[in-house]
Each structure stands twice: as structure tokens, then as C-alpha cells.
PDB file of C-alpha atoms and ligand atoms in Angstrom:
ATOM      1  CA  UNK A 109       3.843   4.588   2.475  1.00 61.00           C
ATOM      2  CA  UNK A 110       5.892   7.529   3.720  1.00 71.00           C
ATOM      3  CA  UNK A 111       4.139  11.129   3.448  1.00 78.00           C
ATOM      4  CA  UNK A 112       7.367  12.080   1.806  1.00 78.00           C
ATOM      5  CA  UNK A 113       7.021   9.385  -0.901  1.00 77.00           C
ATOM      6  CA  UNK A 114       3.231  10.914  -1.023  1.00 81.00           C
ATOM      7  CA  UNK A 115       3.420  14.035  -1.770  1.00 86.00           C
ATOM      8  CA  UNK A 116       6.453  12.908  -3.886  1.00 88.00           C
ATOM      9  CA  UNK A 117       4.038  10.847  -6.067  1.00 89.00           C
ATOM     10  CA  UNK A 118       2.182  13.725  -7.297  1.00 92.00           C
ATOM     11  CA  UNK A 119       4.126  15.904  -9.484  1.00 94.00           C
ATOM     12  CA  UNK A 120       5.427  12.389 -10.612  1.00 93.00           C
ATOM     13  CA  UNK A 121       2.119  11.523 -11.751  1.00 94.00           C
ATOM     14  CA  UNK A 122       2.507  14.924 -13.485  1.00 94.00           C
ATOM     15  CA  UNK A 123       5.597  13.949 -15.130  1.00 95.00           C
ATOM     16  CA  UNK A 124       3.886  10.715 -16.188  1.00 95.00           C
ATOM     17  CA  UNK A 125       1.685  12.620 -17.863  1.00 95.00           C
ATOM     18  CA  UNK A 126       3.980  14.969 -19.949  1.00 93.00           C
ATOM     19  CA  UNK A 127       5.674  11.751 -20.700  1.00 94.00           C
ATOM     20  CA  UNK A 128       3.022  10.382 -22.004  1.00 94.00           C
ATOM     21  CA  UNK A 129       2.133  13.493 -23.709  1.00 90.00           C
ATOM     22  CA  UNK A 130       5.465  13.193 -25.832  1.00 89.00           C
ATOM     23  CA  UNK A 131       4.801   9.368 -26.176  1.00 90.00           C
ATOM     24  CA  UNK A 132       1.861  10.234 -28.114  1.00 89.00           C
ATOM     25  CA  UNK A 133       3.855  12.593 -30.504  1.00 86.00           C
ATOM     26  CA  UNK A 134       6.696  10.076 -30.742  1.00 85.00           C
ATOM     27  CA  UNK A 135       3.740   7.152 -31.498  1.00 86.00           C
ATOM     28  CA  UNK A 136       1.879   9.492 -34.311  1.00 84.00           C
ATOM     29  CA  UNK A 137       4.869  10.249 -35.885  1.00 81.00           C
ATOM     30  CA  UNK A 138       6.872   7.372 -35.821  1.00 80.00           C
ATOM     31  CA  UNK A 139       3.621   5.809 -37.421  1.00 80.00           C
ATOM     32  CA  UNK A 140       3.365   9.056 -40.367  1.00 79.00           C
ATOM     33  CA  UNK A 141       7.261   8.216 -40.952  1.00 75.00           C
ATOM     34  CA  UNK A 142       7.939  11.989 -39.915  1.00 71.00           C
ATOM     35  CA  UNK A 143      11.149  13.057 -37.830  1.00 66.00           C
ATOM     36  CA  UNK A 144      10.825  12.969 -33.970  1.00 62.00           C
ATOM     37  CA  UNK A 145      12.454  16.606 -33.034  1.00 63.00           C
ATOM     38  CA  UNK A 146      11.574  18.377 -36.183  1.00 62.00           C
ATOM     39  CA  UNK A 147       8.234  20.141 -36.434  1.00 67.00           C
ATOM     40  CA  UNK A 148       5.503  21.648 -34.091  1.00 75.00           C
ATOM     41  CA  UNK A 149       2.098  19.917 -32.598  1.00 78.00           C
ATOM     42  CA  UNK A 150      -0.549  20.676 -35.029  1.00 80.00           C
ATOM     43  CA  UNK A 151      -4.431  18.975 -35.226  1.00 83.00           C
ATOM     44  CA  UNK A 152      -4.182  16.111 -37.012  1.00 77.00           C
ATOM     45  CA  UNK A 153      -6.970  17.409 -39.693  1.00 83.00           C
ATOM     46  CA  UNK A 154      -6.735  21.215 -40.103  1.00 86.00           C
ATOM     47  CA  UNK A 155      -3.011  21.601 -39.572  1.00 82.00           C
ATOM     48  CA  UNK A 156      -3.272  23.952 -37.028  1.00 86.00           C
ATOM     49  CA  UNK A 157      -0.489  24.661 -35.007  1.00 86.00           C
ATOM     50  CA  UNK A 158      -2.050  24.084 -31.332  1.00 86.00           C
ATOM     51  CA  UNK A 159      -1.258  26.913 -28.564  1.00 86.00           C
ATOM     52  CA  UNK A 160       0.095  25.928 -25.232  1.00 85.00           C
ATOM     53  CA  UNK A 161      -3.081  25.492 -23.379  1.00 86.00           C
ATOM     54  CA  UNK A 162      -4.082  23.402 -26.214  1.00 85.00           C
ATOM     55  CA  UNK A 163      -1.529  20.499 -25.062  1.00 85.00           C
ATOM     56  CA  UNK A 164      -1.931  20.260 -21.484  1.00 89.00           C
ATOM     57  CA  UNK A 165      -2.484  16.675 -20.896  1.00 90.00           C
ATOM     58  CA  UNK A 166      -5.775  15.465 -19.864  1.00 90.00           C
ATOM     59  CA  UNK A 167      -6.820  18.543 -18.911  1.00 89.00           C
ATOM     60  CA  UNK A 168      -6.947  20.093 -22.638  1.00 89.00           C
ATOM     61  CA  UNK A 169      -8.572  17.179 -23.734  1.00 90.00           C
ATOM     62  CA  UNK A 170     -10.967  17.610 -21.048  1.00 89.00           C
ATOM     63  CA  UNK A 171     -11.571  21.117 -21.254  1.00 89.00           C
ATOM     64  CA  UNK A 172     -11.793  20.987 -25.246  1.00 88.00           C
ATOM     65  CA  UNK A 173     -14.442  18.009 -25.038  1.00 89.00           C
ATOM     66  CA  UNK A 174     -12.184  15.768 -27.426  1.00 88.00           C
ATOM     67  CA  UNK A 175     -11.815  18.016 -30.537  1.00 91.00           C
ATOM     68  CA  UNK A 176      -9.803  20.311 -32.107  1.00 90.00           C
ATOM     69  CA  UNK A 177     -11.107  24.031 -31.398  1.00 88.00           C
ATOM     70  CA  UNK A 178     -11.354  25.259 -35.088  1.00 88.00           C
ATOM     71  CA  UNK A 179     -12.021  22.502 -37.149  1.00 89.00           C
ATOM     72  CA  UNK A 180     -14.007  20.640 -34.720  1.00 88.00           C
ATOM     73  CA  UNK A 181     -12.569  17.219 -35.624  1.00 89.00           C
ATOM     74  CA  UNK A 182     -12.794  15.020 -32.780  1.00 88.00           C
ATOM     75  CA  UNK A 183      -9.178  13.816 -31.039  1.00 86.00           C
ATOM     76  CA  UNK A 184      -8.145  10.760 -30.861  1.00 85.00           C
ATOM     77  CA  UNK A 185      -9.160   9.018 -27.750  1.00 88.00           C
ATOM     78  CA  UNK A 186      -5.816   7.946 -27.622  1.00 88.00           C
ATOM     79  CA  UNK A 187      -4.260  10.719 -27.001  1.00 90.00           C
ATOM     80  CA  UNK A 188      -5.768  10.746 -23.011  1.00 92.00           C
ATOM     81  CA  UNK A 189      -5.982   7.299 -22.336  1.00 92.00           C
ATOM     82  CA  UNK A 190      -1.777   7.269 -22.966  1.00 93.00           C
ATOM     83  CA  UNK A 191      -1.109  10.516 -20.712  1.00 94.00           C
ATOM     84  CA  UNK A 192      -3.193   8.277 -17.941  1.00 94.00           C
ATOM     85  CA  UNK A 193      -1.848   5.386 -18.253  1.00 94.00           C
ATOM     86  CA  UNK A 194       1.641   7.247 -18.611  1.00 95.00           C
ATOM     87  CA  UNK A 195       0.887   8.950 -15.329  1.00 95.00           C
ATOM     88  CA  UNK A 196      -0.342   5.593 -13.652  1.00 94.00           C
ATOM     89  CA  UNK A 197       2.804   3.690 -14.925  1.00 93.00           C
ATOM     90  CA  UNK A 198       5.110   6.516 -12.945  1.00 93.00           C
ATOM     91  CA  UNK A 199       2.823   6.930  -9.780  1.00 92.00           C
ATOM     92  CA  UNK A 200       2.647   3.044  -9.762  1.00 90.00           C
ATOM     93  CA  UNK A 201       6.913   2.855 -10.720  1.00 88.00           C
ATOM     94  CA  UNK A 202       7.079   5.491  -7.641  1.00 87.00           C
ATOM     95  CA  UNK A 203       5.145   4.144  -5.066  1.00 86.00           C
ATOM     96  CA  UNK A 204       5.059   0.637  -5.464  1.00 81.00           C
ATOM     97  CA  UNK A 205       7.809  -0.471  -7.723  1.00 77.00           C
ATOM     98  CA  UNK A 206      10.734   1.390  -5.570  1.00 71.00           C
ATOM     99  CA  UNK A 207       9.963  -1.724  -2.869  1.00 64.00           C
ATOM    100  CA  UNK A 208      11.604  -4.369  -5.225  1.00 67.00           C
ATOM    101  CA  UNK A 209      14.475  -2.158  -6.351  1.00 65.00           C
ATOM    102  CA  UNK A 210      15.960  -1.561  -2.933  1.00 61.00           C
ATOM    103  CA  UNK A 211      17.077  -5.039  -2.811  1.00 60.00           C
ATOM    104  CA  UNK A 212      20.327  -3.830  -3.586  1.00 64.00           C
ATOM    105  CA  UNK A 213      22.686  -1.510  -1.657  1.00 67.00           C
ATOM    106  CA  UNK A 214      25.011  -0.698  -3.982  1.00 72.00           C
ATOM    107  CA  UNK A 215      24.589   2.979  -4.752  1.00 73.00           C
ATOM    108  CA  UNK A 216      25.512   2.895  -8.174  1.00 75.00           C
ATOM    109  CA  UNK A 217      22.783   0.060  -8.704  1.00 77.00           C
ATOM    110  CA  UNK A 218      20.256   1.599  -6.476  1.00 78.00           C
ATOM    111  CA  UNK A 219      20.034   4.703  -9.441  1.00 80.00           C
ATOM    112  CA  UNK A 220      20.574   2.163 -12.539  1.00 85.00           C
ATOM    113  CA  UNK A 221      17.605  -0.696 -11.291  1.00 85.00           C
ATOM    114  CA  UNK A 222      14.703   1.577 -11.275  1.00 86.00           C
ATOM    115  CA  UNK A 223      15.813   3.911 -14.720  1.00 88.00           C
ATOM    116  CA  UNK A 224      15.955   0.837 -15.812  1.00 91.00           C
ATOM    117  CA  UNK A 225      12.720  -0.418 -14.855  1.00 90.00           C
ATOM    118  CA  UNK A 226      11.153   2.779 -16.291  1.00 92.00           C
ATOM    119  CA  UNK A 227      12.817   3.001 -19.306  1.00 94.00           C
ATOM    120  CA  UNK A 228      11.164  -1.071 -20.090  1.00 94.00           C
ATOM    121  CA  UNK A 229       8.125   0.282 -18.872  1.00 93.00           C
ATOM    122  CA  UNK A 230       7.963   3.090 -21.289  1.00 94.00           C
ATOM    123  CA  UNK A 231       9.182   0.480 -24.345  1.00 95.00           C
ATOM    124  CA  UNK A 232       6.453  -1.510 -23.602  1.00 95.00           C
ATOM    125  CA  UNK A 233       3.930   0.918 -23.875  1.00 93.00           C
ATOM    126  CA  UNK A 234       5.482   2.602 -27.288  1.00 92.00           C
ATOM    127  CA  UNK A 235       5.723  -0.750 -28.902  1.00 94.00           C
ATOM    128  CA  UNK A 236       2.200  -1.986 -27.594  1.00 93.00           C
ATOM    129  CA  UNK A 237       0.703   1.115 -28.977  1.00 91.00           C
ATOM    130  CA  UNK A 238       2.493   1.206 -32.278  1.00 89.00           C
ATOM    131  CA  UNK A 239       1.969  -2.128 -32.977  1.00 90.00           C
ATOM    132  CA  UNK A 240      -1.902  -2.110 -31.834  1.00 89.00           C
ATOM    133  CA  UNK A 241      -2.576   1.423 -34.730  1.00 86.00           C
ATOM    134  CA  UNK A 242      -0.202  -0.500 -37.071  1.00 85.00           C
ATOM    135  CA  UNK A 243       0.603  -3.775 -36.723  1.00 85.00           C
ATOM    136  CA  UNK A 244       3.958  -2.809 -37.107  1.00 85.00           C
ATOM    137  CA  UNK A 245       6.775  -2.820 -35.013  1.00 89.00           C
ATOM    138  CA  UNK A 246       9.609  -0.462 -35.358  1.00 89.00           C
ATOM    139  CA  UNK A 247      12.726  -1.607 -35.301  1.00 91.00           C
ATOM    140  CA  UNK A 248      14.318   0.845 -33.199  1.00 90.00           C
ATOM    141  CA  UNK A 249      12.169  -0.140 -29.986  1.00 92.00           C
ATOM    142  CA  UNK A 250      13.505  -3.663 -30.392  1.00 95.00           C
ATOM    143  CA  UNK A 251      16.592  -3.028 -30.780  1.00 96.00           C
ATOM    144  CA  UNK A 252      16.328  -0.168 -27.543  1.00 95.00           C
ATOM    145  CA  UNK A 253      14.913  -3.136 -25.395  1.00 96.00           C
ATOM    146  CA  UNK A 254      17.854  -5.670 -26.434  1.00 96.00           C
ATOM    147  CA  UNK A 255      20.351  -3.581 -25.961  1.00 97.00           C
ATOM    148  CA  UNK A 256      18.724  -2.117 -22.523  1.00 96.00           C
ATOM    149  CA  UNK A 257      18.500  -5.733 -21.497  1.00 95.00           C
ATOM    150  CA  UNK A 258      21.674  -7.194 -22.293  1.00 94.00           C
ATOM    151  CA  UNK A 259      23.597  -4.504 -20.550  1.00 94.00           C
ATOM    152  CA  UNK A 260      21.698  -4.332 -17.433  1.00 92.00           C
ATOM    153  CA  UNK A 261      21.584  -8.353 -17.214  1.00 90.00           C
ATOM    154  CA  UNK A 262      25.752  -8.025 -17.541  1.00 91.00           C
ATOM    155  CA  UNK A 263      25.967  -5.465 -15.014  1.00 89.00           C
ATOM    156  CA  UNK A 264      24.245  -6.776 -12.450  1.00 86.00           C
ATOM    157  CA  UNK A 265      26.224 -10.250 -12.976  1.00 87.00           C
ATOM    158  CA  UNK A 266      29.385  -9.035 -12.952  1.00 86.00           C
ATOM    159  CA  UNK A 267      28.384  -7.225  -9.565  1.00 82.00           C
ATOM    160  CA  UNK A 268      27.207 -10.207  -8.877  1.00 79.00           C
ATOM    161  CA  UNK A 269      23.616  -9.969  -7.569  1.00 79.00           C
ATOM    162  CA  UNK A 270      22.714 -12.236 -11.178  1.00 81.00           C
ATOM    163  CA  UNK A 271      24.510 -15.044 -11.693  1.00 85.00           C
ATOM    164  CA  UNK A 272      26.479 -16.005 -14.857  1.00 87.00           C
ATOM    165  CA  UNK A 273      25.164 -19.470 -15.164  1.00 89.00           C
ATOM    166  CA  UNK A 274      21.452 -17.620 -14.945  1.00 89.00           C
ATOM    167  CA  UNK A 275      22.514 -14.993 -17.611  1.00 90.00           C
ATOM    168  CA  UNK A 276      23.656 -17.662 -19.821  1.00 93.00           C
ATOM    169  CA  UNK A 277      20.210 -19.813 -19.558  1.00 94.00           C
ATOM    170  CA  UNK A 278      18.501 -17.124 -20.288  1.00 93.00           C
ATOM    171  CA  UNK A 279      19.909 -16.314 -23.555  1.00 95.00           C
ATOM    172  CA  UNK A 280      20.236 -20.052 -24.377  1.00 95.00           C
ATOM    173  CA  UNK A 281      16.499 -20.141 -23.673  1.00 95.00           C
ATOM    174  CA  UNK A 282      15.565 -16.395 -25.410  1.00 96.00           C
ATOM    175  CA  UNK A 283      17.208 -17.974 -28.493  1.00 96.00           C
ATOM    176  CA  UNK A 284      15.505 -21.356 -28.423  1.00 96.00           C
ATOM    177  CA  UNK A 285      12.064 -19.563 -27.914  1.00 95.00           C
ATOM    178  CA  UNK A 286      12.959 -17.145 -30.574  1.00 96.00           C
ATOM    179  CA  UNK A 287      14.052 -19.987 -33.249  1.00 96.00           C
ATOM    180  CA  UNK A 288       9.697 -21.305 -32.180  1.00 94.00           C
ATOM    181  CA  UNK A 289       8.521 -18.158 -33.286  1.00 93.00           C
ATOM    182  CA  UNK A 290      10.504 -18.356 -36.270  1.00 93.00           C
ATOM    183  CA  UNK A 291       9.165 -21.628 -36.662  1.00 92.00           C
ATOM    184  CA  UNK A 292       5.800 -20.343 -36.238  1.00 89.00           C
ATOM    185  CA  UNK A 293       6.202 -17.909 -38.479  1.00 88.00           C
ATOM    186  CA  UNK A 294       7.240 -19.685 -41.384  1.00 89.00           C
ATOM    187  CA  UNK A 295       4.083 -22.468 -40.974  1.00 87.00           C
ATOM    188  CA  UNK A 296       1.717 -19.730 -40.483  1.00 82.00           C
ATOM    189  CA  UNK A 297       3.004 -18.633 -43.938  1.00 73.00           C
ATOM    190  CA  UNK A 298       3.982 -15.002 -41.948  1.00 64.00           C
ATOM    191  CA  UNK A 299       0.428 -14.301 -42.063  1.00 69.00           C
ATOM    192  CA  UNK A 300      -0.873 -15.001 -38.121  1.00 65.00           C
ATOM    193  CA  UNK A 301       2.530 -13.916 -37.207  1.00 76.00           C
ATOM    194  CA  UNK A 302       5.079 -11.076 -37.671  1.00 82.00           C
ATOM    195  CA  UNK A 303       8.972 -10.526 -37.928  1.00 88.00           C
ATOM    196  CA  UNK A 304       8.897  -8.128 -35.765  1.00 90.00           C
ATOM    197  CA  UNK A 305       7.536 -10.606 -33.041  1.00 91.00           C
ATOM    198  CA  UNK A 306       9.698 -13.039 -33.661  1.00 93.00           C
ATOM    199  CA  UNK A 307      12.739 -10.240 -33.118  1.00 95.00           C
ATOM    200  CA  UNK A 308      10.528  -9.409 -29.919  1.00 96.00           C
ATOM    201  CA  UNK A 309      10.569 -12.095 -28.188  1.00 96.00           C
ATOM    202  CA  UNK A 310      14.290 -12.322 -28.047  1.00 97.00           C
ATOM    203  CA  UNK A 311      14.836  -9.050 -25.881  1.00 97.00           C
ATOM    204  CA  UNK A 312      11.434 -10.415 -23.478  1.00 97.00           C
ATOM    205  CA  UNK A 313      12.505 -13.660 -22.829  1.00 96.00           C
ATOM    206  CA  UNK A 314      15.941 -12.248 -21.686  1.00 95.00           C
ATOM    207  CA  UNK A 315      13.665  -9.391 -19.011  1.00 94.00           C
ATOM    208  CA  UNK A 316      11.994 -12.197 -17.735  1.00 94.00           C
ATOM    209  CA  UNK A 317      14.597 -14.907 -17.890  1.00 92.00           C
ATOM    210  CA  UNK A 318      14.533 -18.993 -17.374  1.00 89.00           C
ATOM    211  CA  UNK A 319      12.426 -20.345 -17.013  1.00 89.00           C
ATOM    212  CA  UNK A 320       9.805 -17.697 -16.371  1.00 92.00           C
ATOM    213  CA  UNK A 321       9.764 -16.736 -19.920  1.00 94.00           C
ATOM    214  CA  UNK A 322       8.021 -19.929 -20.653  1.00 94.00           C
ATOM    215  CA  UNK A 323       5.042 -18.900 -18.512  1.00 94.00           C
ATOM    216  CA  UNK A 324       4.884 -15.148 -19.905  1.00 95.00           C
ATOM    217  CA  UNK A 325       5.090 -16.506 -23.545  1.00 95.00           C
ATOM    218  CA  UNK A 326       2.181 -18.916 -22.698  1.00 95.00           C
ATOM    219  CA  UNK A 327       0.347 -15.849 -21.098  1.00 95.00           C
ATOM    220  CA  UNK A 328       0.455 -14.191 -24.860  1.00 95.00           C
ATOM    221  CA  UNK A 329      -1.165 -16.761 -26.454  1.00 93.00           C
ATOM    222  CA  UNK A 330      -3.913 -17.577 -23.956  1.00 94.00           C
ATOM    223  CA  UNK A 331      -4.451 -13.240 -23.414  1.00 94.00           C
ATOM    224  CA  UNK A 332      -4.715 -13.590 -27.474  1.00 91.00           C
ATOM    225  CA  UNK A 333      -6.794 -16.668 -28.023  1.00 90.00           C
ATOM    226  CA  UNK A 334      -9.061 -15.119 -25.663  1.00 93.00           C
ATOM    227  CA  UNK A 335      -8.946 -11.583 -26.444  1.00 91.00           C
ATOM    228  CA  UNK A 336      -9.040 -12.842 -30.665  1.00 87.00           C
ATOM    229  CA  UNK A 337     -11.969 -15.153 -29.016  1.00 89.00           C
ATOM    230  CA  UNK A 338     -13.939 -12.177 -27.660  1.00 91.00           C
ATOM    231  CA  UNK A 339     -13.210 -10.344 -31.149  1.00 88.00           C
ATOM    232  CA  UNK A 340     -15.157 -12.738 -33.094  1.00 87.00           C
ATOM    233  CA  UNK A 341     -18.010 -13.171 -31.058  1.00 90.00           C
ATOM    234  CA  UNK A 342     -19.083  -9.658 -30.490  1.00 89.00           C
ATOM    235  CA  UNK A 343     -18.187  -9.283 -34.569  1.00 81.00           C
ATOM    236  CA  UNK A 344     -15.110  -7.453 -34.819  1.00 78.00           C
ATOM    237  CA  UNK A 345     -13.415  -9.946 -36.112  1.00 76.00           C
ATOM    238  CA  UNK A 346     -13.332 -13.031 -38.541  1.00 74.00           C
ATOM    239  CA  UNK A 347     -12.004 -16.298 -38.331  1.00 71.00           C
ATOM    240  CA  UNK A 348      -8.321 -15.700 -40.231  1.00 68.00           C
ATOM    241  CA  UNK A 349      -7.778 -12.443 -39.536  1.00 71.00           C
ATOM    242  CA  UNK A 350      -5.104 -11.316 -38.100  1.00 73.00           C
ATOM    243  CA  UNK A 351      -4.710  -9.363 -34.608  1.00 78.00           C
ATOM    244  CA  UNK A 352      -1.417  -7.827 -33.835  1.00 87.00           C
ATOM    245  CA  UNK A 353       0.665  -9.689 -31.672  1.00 90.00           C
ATOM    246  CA  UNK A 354       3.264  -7.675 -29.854  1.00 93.00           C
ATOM    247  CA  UNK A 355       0.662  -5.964 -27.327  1.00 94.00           C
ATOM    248  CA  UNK A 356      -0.196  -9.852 -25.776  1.00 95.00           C
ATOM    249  CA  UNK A 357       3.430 -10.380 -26.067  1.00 96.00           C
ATOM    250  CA  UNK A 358       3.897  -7.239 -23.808  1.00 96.00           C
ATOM    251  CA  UNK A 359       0.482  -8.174 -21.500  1.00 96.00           C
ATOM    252  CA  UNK A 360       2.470 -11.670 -21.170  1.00 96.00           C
ATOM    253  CA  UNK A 361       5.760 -10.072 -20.142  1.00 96.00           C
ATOM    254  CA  UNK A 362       4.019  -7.613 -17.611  1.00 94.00           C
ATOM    255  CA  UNK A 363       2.318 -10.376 -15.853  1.00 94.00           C
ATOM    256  CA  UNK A 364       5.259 -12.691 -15.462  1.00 94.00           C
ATOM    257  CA  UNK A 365       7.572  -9.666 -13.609  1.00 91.00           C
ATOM    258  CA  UNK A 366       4.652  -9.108 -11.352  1.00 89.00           C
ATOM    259  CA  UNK A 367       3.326 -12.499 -10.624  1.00 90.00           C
ATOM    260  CA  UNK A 368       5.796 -14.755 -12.296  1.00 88.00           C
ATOM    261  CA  UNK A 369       7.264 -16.213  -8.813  1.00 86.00           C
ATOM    262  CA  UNK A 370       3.965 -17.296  -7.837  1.00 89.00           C
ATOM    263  CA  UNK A 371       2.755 -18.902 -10.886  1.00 88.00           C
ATOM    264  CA  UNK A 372       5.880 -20.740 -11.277  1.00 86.00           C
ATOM    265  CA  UNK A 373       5.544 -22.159  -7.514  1.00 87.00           C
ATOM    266  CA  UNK A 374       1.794 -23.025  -8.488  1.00 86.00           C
ATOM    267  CA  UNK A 375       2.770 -24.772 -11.218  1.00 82.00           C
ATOM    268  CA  UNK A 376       5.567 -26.513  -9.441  1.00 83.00           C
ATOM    269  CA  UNK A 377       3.021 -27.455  -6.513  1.00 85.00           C
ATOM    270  CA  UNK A 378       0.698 -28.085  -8.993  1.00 82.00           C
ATOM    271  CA  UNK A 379       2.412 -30.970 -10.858  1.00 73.00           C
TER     272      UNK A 379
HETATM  273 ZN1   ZN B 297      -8.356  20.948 -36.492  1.00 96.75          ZN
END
């Protein structure tokens, strides 16, 4: 690592964090029903509007011990652990994501590949969270993904870096594993299973294209048997009930664009 891209990763860790600040407000209020623009920050209890120093991230939350100055109502943990993880997501874009998008010299491309890459990063981590306070997703993230998907995966055939016959297997496939989670949906009498994850999968499968999507939709479901495994054991669950889907889906997804070229030569060496 460069000292330039060093010292570079700090106020982007910063800008993580404010990101992740506003991720939070977007998340509450998308989840309330309220408008995104409209209205100020205000505790969650008292209605308070909240001063300045009162929305730093981390540090307020820090300095404030988790709750709200007047009516002492604690803050939602969440609120912290996003800004981090936010700030991680940028530092971690920055630093070690940047590698994989110079793969490409053409300059137009070299500015679209890693917005884009962000911009999926920052979906995922709105619709995990909404759909983890909700189970609910919105509509409007899918639809973001899709169309963030479709037009990047066009663009960079038509320059030619993805091929056509690839773009085309990937939405054959994206359909075919989308018609399974309809399928799934309807037998599990849309009780273990949402819409909205059955609309999900469609813009995942098509990030992580053939056949990789096979491995990061297998991923979900052994992250959720386990994780819905775990649940019932230490009692937080019971057998039937329901654990939202759509943050294994994204778990699934995030593993397969890291590791998904390995795994897929394991499995290959494998069998
Ligand atoms: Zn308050």
C-alpha cells in the first residue's frame, strides 16, 4: 500500500462513517414510512430535535454513553455498529477493493467499476438491515440493484471486457433460480419465505453471474440453516419460525464476489 492511498484512507473512513450516519436515517425512516429529505434528526422517544454534536458518528454515541441526553432513553445499538461497518466497507472499498477494479484501462470504466462497486455495497447493507428490523424488503432497493446491475453488466459487454454469451447465461440462469424461489415460496405456503426474496434473487444472481450464483445461493441457505440452527439452541428461536431471509441472501452474495473463483475451482477439483 502506497502512503498516498494511506493517508487517503482516512478521511474515507470518515466519509464511511457520515454515510453510514445517513444510512441509519434512511433505514429508520424508510421502516416508520416517513419521507427521506423531509424532517430533522430527533431522539426516537422524546422528540427532541438533536444538536450538531449530538450526531457525530461514533463519537456522539460514545461520548453520550448510548442515550439520548434529556430523556435518557438508551440508542439503538444500531445506530454505531452501521457508521462502523459503513466506515469499514469504504476503508476496505479504498484500500483493498481498488486492486480488482484496475483491471481495466479504459478511463471511462476505471470511474464507473468502483461507483459501482460502492453503490452494491451500500444496497446490500440497506436491504440487510431493513430486512433484519423488519422482515421486509422495500421495493425500491430491489429495483435500485436490478437496474444498477443490468446497466453495468451491458456496459461493460458492449466495451467488451464481459462477454454477450456470459451476459445472456446469466440472466437465463438469474431467471431459472428466481422461478426456484418462486417455487419455494409457494410450497412453503409464503410463510419460510418472502416475495421480496424471491424479487431478490433476480438482481444477485445477475452480480454474481453463471455459474457462481449457484454457489452464493447455496451459501444462503447453509449461513441460514446454521445461523436459524444456532437460534434455536441458545432459545431465540422455535422450530417454524421464521428468520428473515434477505441478510443470508446478501452474506451469500458477499462471499461468492470475494471467494467465488476459488470455491468454484475446489469444487471443480473436488469432483
Ligand atoms: Zn430523548
Amino acid at each position: 500500500m502506497g502512503s498516498i492511498t494511506f493517508w487517503l484512507a482516512i478521511p474515507i473512513f470518515i466519509l464511511g462513517l457520515a454515510v453510514g450516519s445517513f444510512l441509519n436515517v434512511l433505514v429508520m425512516r424508510s421502516l416508520r414510512g416517513e419521507g427521506f429529505w423531509r424532517g430533522r434528526s430527533h431522539c426516537d422517544h422524546c422528540g427532541r430535535v438533536l444538536a450538531w454534536y449530538e450526531m457525530i458518528p461514533l463519537l456522539s454515541f460514545l461520548v453520550l454513553r448510548g442515550r439520548c441526553r434529556t430523556c435518557k432513553t438508551e440508542i439503538d445499538i444500531m445506530h454505531p455498529v452501521v457508521e462502523l461497518i459503513t466506515g469499514i466497507l469504504f476503508v476496505w472499498w479504498w484500500v483493498i477493493g481498488f486492486a480488482f477494479f484496475k483491471i481495466t484501462s479504459t478511463p471511462l470504466l476505471q470511474i464507473i467499476q468502483p461507483a459501482f462497486w460502492l453503490l452494491v455495497g451500500i444496497l446490500f447493507l440497506v436491504i440487510f438491515l431493513i430486512d433484519l428490523k423488519s422482515s421486509y424488503i422495500p421495493d425500491w432497493t430491489v429495483a435500485a440493484l436490478f437496474w444498477l446491475v443490468l446497466i453495468y453488466r451491458v456496459l461493460l459487454s458492449w466495451v467488451g471486457i464481459y462477454q454477450v454469451k456470459d451476459l445472456a447465461w446469466s440472466l437465463f440462469g438469474a431467471s431459472v433460480l428466481m422461478l426456484f424461489f418462486l417455487f419455494l415460496w409457494l410450497i412453503t405456503k409464503k410463510r419460510g419465505f418472502g416475495f421480496g426474496d424471491v424479487k431478490l434473487i433476480f438482481p444477485l444472481g445477475l452480480i454474481m453471474g453463471w455459474p457462481k450464483m449457484l454457489i452464493g445461493t447455496w451459501l444462503a441457505f447453509a449461513v441460514g440453516a446454521l445461523v436459524g440452527l444456532i437460534l434455536i439452541l441458545i432459545g431465540q428461536k422455535k422450530w417454524g419460525q421464521t428468520v428473515p431471509f434477505a441478510p443470508f441472501l446478501i452474506i451469500g452474495t458477499t462471499i461468492c464476489l470475494l471467494y467465488g473463483d476459488s470455491l468454484l475451482s475446489l469444487y471443480r477439483a473436488w469432483i
